[in-house]
Coordinates of C-alpha atoms in Angstrom, one line a residue:
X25 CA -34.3 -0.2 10.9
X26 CA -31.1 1.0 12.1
X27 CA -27.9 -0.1 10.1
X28 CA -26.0 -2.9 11.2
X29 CA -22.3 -1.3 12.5
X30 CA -18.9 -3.3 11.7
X31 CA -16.2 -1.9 14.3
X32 CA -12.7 -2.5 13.4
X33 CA -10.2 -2.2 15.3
X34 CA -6.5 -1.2 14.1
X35 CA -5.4 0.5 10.4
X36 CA -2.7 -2.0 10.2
X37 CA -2.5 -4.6 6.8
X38 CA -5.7 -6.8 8.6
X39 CA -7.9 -3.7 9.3
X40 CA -6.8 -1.8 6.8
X41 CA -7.6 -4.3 3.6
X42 CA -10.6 -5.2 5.8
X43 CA -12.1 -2.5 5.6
X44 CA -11.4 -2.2 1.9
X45 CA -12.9 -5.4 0.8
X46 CA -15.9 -4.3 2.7
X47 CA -16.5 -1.1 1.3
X48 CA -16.0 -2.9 -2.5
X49 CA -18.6 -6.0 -1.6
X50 CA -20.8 -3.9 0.3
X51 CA -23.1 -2.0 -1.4
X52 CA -23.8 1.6 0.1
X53 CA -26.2 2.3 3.0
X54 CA -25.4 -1.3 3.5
X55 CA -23.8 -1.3 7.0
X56 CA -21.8 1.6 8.9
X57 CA -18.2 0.9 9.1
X58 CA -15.7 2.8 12.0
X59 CA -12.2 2.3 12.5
X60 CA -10.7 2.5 15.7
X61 CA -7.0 3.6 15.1
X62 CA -4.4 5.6 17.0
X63 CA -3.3 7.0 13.7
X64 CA -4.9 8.8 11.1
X65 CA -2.4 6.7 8.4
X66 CA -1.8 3.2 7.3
X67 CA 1.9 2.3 7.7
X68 CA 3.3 0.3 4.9
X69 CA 5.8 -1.6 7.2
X70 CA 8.0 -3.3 4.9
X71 CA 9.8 -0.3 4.0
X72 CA 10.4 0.6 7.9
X73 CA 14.0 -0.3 7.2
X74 CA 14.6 2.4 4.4
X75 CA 12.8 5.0 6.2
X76 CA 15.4 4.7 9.2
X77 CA 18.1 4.0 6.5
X78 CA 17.4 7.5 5.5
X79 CA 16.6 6.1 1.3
X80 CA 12.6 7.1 1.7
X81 CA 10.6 10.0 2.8
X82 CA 8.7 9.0 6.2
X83 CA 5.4 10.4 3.9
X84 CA 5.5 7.9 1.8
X85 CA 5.3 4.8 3.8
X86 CA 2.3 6.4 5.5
X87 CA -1.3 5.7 3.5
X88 CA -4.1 8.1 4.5
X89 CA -7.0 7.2 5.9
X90 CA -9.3 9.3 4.5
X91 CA -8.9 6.7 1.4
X92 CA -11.2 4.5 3.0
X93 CA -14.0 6.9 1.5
X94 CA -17.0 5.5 3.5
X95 CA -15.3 4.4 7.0
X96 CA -16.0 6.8 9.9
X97 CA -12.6 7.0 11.6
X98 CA -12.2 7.2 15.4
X99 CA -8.7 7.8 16.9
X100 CA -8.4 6.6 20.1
X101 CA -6.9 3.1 21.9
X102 CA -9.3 0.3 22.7
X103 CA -8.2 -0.8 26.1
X104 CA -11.4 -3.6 26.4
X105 CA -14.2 -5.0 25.0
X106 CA -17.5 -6.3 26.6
X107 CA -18.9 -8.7 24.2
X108 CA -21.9 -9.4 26.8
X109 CA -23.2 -5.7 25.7
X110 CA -21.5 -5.9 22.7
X111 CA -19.2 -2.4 23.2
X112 CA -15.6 -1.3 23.4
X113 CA -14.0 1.3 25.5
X114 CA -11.8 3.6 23.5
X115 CA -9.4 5.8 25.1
X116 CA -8.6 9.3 23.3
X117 CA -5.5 11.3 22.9
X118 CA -6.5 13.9 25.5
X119 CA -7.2 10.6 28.2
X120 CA -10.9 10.6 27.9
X121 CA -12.9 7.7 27.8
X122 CA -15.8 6.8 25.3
X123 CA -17.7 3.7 24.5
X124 CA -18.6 2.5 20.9
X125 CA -21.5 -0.2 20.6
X126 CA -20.9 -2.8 17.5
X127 CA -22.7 -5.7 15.4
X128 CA -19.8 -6.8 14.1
X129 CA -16.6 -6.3 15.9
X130 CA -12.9 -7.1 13.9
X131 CA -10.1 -7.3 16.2
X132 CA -6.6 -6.3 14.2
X133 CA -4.8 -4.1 16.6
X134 CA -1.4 -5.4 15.0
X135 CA 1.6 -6.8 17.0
X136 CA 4.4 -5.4 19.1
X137 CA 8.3 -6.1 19.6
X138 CA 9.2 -9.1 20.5
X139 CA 12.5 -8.6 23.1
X140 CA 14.7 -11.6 22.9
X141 CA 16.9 -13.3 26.1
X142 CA 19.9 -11.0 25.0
X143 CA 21.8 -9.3 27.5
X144 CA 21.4 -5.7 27.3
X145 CA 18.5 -5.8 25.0
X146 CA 15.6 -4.1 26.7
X147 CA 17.9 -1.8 28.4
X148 CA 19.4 -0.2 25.5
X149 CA 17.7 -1.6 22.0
X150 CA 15.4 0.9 20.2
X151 CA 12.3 -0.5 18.8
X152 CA 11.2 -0.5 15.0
X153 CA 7.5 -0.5 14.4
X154 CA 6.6 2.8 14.1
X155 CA 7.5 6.0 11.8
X156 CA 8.5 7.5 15.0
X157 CA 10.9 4.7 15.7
X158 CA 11.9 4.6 12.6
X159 CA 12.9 8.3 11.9
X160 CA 14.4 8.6 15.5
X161 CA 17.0 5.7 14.7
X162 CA 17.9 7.5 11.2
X163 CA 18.8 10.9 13.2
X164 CA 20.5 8.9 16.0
X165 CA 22.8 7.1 13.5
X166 CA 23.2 10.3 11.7
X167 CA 24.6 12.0 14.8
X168 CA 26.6 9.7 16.0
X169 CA 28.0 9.5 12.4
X170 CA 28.9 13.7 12.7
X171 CA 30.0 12.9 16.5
X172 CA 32.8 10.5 15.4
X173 CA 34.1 12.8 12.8
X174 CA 34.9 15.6 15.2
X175 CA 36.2 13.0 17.8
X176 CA 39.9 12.1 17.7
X177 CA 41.1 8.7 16.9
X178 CA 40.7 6.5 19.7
X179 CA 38.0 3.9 21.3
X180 CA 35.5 6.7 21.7
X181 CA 35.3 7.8 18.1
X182 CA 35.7 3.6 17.4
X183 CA 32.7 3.1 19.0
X184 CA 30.6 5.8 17.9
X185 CA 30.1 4.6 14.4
X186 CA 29.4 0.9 15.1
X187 CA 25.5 -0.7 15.0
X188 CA 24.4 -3.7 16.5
X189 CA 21.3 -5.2 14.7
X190 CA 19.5 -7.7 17.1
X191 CA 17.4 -10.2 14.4
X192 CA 17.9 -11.3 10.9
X193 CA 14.6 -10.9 9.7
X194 CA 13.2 -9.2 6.7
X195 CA 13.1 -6.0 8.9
X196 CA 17.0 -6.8 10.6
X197 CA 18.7 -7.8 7.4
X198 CA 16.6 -5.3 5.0
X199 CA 18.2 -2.0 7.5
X200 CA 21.4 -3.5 7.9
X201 CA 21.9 -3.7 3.5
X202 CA 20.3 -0.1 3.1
X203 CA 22.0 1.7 5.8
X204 CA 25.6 -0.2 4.4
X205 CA 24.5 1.1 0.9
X206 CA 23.6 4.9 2.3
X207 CA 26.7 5.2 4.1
X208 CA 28.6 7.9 3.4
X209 CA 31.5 9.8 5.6
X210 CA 30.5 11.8 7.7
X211 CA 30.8 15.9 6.5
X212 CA 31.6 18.2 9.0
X213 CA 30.2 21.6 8.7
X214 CA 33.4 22.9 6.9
X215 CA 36.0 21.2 5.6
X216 CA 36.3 17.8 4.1
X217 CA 36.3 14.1 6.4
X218 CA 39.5 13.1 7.2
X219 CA 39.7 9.5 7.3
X220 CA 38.0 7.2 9.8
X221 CA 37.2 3.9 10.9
X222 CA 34.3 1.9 8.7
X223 CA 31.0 1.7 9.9
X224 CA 29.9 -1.2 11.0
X225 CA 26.7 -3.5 11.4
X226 CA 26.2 -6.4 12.9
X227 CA 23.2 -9.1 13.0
X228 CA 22.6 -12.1 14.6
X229 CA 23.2 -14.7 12.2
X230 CA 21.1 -17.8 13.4
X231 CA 17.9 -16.8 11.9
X232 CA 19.6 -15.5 8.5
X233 CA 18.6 -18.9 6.6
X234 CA 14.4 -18.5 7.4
X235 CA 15.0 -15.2 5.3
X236 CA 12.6 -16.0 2.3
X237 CA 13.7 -14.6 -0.8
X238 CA 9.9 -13.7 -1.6
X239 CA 10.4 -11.2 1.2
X240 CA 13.7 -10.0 0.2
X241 CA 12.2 -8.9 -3.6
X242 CA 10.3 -6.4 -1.9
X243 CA 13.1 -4.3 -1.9
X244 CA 16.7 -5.7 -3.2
X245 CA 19.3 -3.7 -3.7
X246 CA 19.7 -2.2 -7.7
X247 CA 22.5 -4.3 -7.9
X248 CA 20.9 -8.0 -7.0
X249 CA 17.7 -6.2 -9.4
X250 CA 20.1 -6.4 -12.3
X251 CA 22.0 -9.6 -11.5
X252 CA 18.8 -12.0 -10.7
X253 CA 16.5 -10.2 -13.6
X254 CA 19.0 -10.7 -16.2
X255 CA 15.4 -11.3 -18.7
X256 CA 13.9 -8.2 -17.7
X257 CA 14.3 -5.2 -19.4
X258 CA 14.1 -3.0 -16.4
X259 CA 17.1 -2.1 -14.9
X260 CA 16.0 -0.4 -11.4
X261 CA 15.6 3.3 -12.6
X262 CA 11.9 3.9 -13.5
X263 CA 11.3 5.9 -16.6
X264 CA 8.1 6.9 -18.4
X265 CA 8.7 3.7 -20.6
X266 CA 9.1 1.8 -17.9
X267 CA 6.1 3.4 -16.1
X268 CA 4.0 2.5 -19.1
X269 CA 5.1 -1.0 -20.0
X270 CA 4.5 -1.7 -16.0
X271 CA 0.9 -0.3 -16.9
X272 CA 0.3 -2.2 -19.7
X273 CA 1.6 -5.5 -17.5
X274 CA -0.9 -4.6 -14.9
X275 CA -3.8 -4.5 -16.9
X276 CA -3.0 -7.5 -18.6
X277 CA -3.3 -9.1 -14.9
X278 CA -6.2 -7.7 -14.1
X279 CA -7.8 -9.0 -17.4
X280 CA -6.9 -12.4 -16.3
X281 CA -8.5 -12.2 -13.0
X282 CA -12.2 -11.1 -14.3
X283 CA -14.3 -14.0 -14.1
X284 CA -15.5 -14.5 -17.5
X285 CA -17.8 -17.3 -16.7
X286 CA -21.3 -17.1 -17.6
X287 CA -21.1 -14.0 -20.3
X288 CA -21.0 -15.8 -23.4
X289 CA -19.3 -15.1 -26.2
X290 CA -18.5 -10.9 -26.9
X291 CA -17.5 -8.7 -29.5
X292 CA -15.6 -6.0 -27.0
X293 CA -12.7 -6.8 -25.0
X294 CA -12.6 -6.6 -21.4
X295 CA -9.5 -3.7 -21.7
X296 CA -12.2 -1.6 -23.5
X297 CA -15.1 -2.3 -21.1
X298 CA -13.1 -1.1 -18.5
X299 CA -11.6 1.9 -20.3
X300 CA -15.2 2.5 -21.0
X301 CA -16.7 2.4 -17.4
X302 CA -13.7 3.8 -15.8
X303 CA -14.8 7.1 -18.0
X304 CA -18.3 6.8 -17.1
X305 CA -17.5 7.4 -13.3
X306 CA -15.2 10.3 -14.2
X307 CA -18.0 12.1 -16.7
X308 CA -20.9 11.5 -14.9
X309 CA -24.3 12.1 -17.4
X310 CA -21.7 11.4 -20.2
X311 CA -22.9 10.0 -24.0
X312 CA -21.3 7.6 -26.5
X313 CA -19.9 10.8 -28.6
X314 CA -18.2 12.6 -25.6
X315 CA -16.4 8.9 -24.3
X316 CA -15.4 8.5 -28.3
X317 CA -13.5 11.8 -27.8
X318 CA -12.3 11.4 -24.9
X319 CA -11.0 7.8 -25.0
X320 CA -10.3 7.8 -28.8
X321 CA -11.9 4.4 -28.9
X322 CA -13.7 3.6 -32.0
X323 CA -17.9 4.5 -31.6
X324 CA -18.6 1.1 -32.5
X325 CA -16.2 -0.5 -29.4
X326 CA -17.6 2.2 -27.2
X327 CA -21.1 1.5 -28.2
X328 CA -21.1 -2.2 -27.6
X329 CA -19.1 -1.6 -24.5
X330 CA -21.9 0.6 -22.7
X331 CA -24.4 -2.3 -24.0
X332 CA -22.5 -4.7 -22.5
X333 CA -22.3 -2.9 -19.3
X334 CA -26.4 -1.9 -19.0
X335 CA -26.6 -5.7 -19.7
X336 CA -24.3 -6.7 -16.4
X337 CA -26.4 -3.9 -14.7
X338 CA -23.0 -1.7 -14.1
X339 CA -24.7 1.4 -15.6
X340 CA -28.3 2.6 -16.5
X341 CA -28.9 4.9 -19.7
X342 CA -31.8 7.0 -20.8
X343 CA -32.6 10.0 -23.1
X344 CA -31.4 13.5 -22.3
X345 CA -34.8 15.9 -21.1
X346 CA -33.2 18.8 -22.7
X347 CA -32.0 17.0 -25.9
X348 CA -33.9 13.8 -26.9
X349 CA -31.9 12.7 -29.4
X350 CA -28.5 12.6 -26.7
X351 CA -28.4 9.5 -24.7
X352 CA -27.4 10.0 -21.2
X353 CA -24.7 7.4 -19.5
X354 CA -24.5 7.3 -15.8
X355 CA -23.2 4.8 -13.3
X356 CA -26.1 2.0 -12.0
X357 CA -27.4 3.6 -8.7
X358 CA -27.7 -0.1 -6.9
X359 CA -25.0 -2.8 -7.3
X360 CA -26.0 -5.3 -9.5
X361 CA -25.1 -9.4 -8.8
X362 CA -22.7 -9.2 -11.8
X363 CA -20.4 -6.2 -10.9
X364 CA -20.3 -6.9 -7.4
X365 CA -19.4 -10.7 -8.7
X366 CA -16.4 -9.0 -10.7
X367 CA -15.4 -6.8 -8.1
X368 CA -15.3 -9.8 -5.9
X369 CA -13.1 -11.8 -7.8
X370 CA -9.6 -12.6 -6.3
X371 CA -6.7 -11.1 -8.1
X372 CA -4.2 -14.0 -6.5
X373 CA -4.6 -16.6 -9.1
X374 CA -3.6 -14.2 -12.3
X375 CA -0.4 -12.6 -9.9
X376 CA 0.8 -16.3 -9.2
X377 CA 0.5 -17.0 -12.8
X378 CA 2.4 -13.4 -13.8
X379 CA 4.8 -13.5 -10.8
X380 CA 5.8 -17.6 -11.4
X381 CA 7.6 -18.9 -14.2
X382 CA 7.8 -22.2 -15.0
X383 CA 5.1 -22.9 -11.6
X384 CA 3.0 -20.2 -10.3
X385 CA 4.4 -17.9 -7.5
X386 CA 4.4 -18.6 -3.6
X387 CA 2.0 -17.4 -1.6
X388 CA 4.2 -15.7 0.4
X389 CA 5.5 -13.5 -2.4
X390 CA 2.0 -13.3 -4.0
X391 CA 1.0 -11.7 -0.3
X392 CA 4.0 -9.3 -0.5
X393 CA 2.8 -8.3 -4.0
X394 CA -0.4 -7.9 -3.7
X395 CA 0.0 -5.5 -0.3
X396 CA 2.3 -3.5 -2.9
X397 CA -0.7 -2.9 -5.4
X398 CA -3.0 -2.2 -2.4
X399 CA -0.8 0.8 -1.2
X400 CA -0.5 2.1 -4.9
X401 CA -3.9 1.9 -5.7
X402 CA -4.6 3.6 -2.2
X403 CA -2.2 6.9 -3.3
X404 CA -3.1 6.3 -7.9
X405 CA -6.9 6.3 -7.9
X406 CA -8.9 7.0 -11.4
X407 CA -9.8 10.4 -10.2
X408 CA -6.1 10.7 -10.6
X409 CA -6.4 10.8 -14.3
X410 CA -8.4 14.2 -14.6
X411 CA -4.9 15.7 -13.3
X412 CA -3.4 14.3 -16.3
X413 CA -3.0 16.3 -20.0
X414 CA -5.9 14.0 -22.2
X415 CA -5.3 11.1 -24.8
X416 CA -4.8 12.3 -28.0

């Protein structure tokens, strides 16, 4: 019997996580997933604005697809769907044409710009919802920065520096504070700037108040970090500490959203289960003695830690052929009811609860948060730690 195929179309945040939270619930073999995206990448689209600002690298807003390890990606348009034979109609990059037949069909293709009733707009605005967009507005205000400085004084070197920013929106008000902050005068190839008129941007004010500050945290300025975080100890500057105690935060988190329900009482923490299993997929065919050296864990912690995970059916263990007195460890071959139960469990609850203080967090910032993790854990997956120098 032929498996059932899930078609998704668009890599944006709803395609994208989509296909994520299919490929953790399903078990494998279960179904054939395809995405139908004209990119190979996930854009991260809240930090559109410090890409064209010039602050980040146009790479890292950009998530590669091939992290979606069991999707089968097709790039192409859709350009219609015929849900009487239950196919879409993709169009390629070289203008061919090919049909794909689905089971299961997610529409997500994303959104585009919106052009307000504002003279001039469509003639002469630049949109903002690609990389391309994005990297083409840093070079033009980068130019036209370098133009003004060789011009003479006058309206023509006046108008040269000065940015209109149609929208107060995250995306409007987010540019306009970066590319203010970035500023700097413009160098000519030799020689110092003389002086000049200051650049200026401008943004339509009327829609400045539905900014939600939830949406602004994603990326304040390192001033406003340190003036509304006066009780945190970070300061806007990641260091190793830093690094490590933001580790150590996120793993308390992620103990308070595994349903516990059920389990009874047990004698191994969940931080050590998960140390323990997290080894187990990196050593495949592993033993108690070789995760004891590895981890540093105590043998008895490790030992009720692999029982308690062959009892949740999360890995299977049997005796070595070529050494019967070494027990093997190796990841469960089939899901079992109780991991994909774990794995299922909704991390939104325990970020409220970390994010909030005296009441849990919005959902708006909770969302904002949570798409965060998702990119991180995208690029930072546990194979990432055989690059890194062991525990000692």
């Amino acid at each position: 019997m032929p498996k059932p195929r899930i078609v998704v179309v668009g890599a944006g945040f709803g395609g994208y996580h989509c296909l994520r939270g299919l490929e953790r619930l399903l078990p494998p073999g279960a179904a054939e997933l395809v995405l139908v995206s004209r990119t190979d990448y996930h854009l991260y689209t809240p930090l559109l604005p410090q890409v064209a600002a010039g602050t980040v690298n146009p790479a890292d807003v950009a998530v590669p697809l091939r992290s979606l390890r069991r999707t089968r990606l097709r790039t192409g348009q859709v350009t219609g769907a015929d849900l009487g034979s239950r196919t879409v109609t993709v169009r390629h990059h070289d203008g061919g044409l090919s049909t794909l037949s689905w089971d299961r069909l997610v529409l997500a293709p994303g959104s585009v710009t919106r052009v307000r009733d504002v003279p001039g707009l469509r003639e002469y605005a630049h949109g903002f919802k690609t990389v391309i967009e994005a990297v083409y507005l840093r070079d033009r205000v980068l130019a036209q920065l370098e133009r003004a400085d060789g011009l003479p004084d006058g309206p023509e070197r006046q108008a040269c520096p000065t940015f209109v920013v149609v929208g107060a929106g995250l995306a409007g008000t987010e540019y306009v504070a970066r590319r203010l902050g970035a500023q700097r005068p413009a160098r000519p190839q030799h020689g110092q700037p003389r002086p000049g008129p200051r650049r200026r941007c401008r943004a339509r004010p009327r829609r400045a108040a539905r900014h939600r500050p939830a949406a602004r945290s994603l990326s304040r300025p390192l001033a406003e970090l340190r003036r509304n975080s006066s009780n945190s100890m970070y300061c806007g500057v990641m260091n190793a500490v830093d690094l490590f105690l933001l580790g150590r935060t996120l793993m308390k988190i992620g103990e308070e959203a595994m349903p516990t329900e059920g389990i009874g009482p047990q004698t191994t923490s969940v931080r050590t289960v998960l140390i323990v299993v997290s080894d187990v997929r990196s050593h495949p065919d592993t033993s108690v003695g070789e995760i004891v050296a590895r981890t540093g864990l105590p043998q008895s912690a490790v030992s009720a830690s692999v029982a308690r995970l062959r009892e949740a059916g999360a890995v299977v263990t049997e005796p070595d052929p070529r050494d019967r007195r070494r027990t093997v460890i190796r990841h469960a071959p089939k899901l079992s009811d109780r991991v994909a139960e774990v794995r299922a469990a909704p991390i939104e609850p325990a970020l409220a609860l970390a994010l909030g203080g005296a009441e849990p967090a919005g959902h708006d910032e909770v969302t904002e948060v949570t798409a965060l993790l998702e990119a991180l854990a995208a690029r930072l997956t546990p194979d990432s730690l055989a690059r890194l120098r062991p525990s000692v």
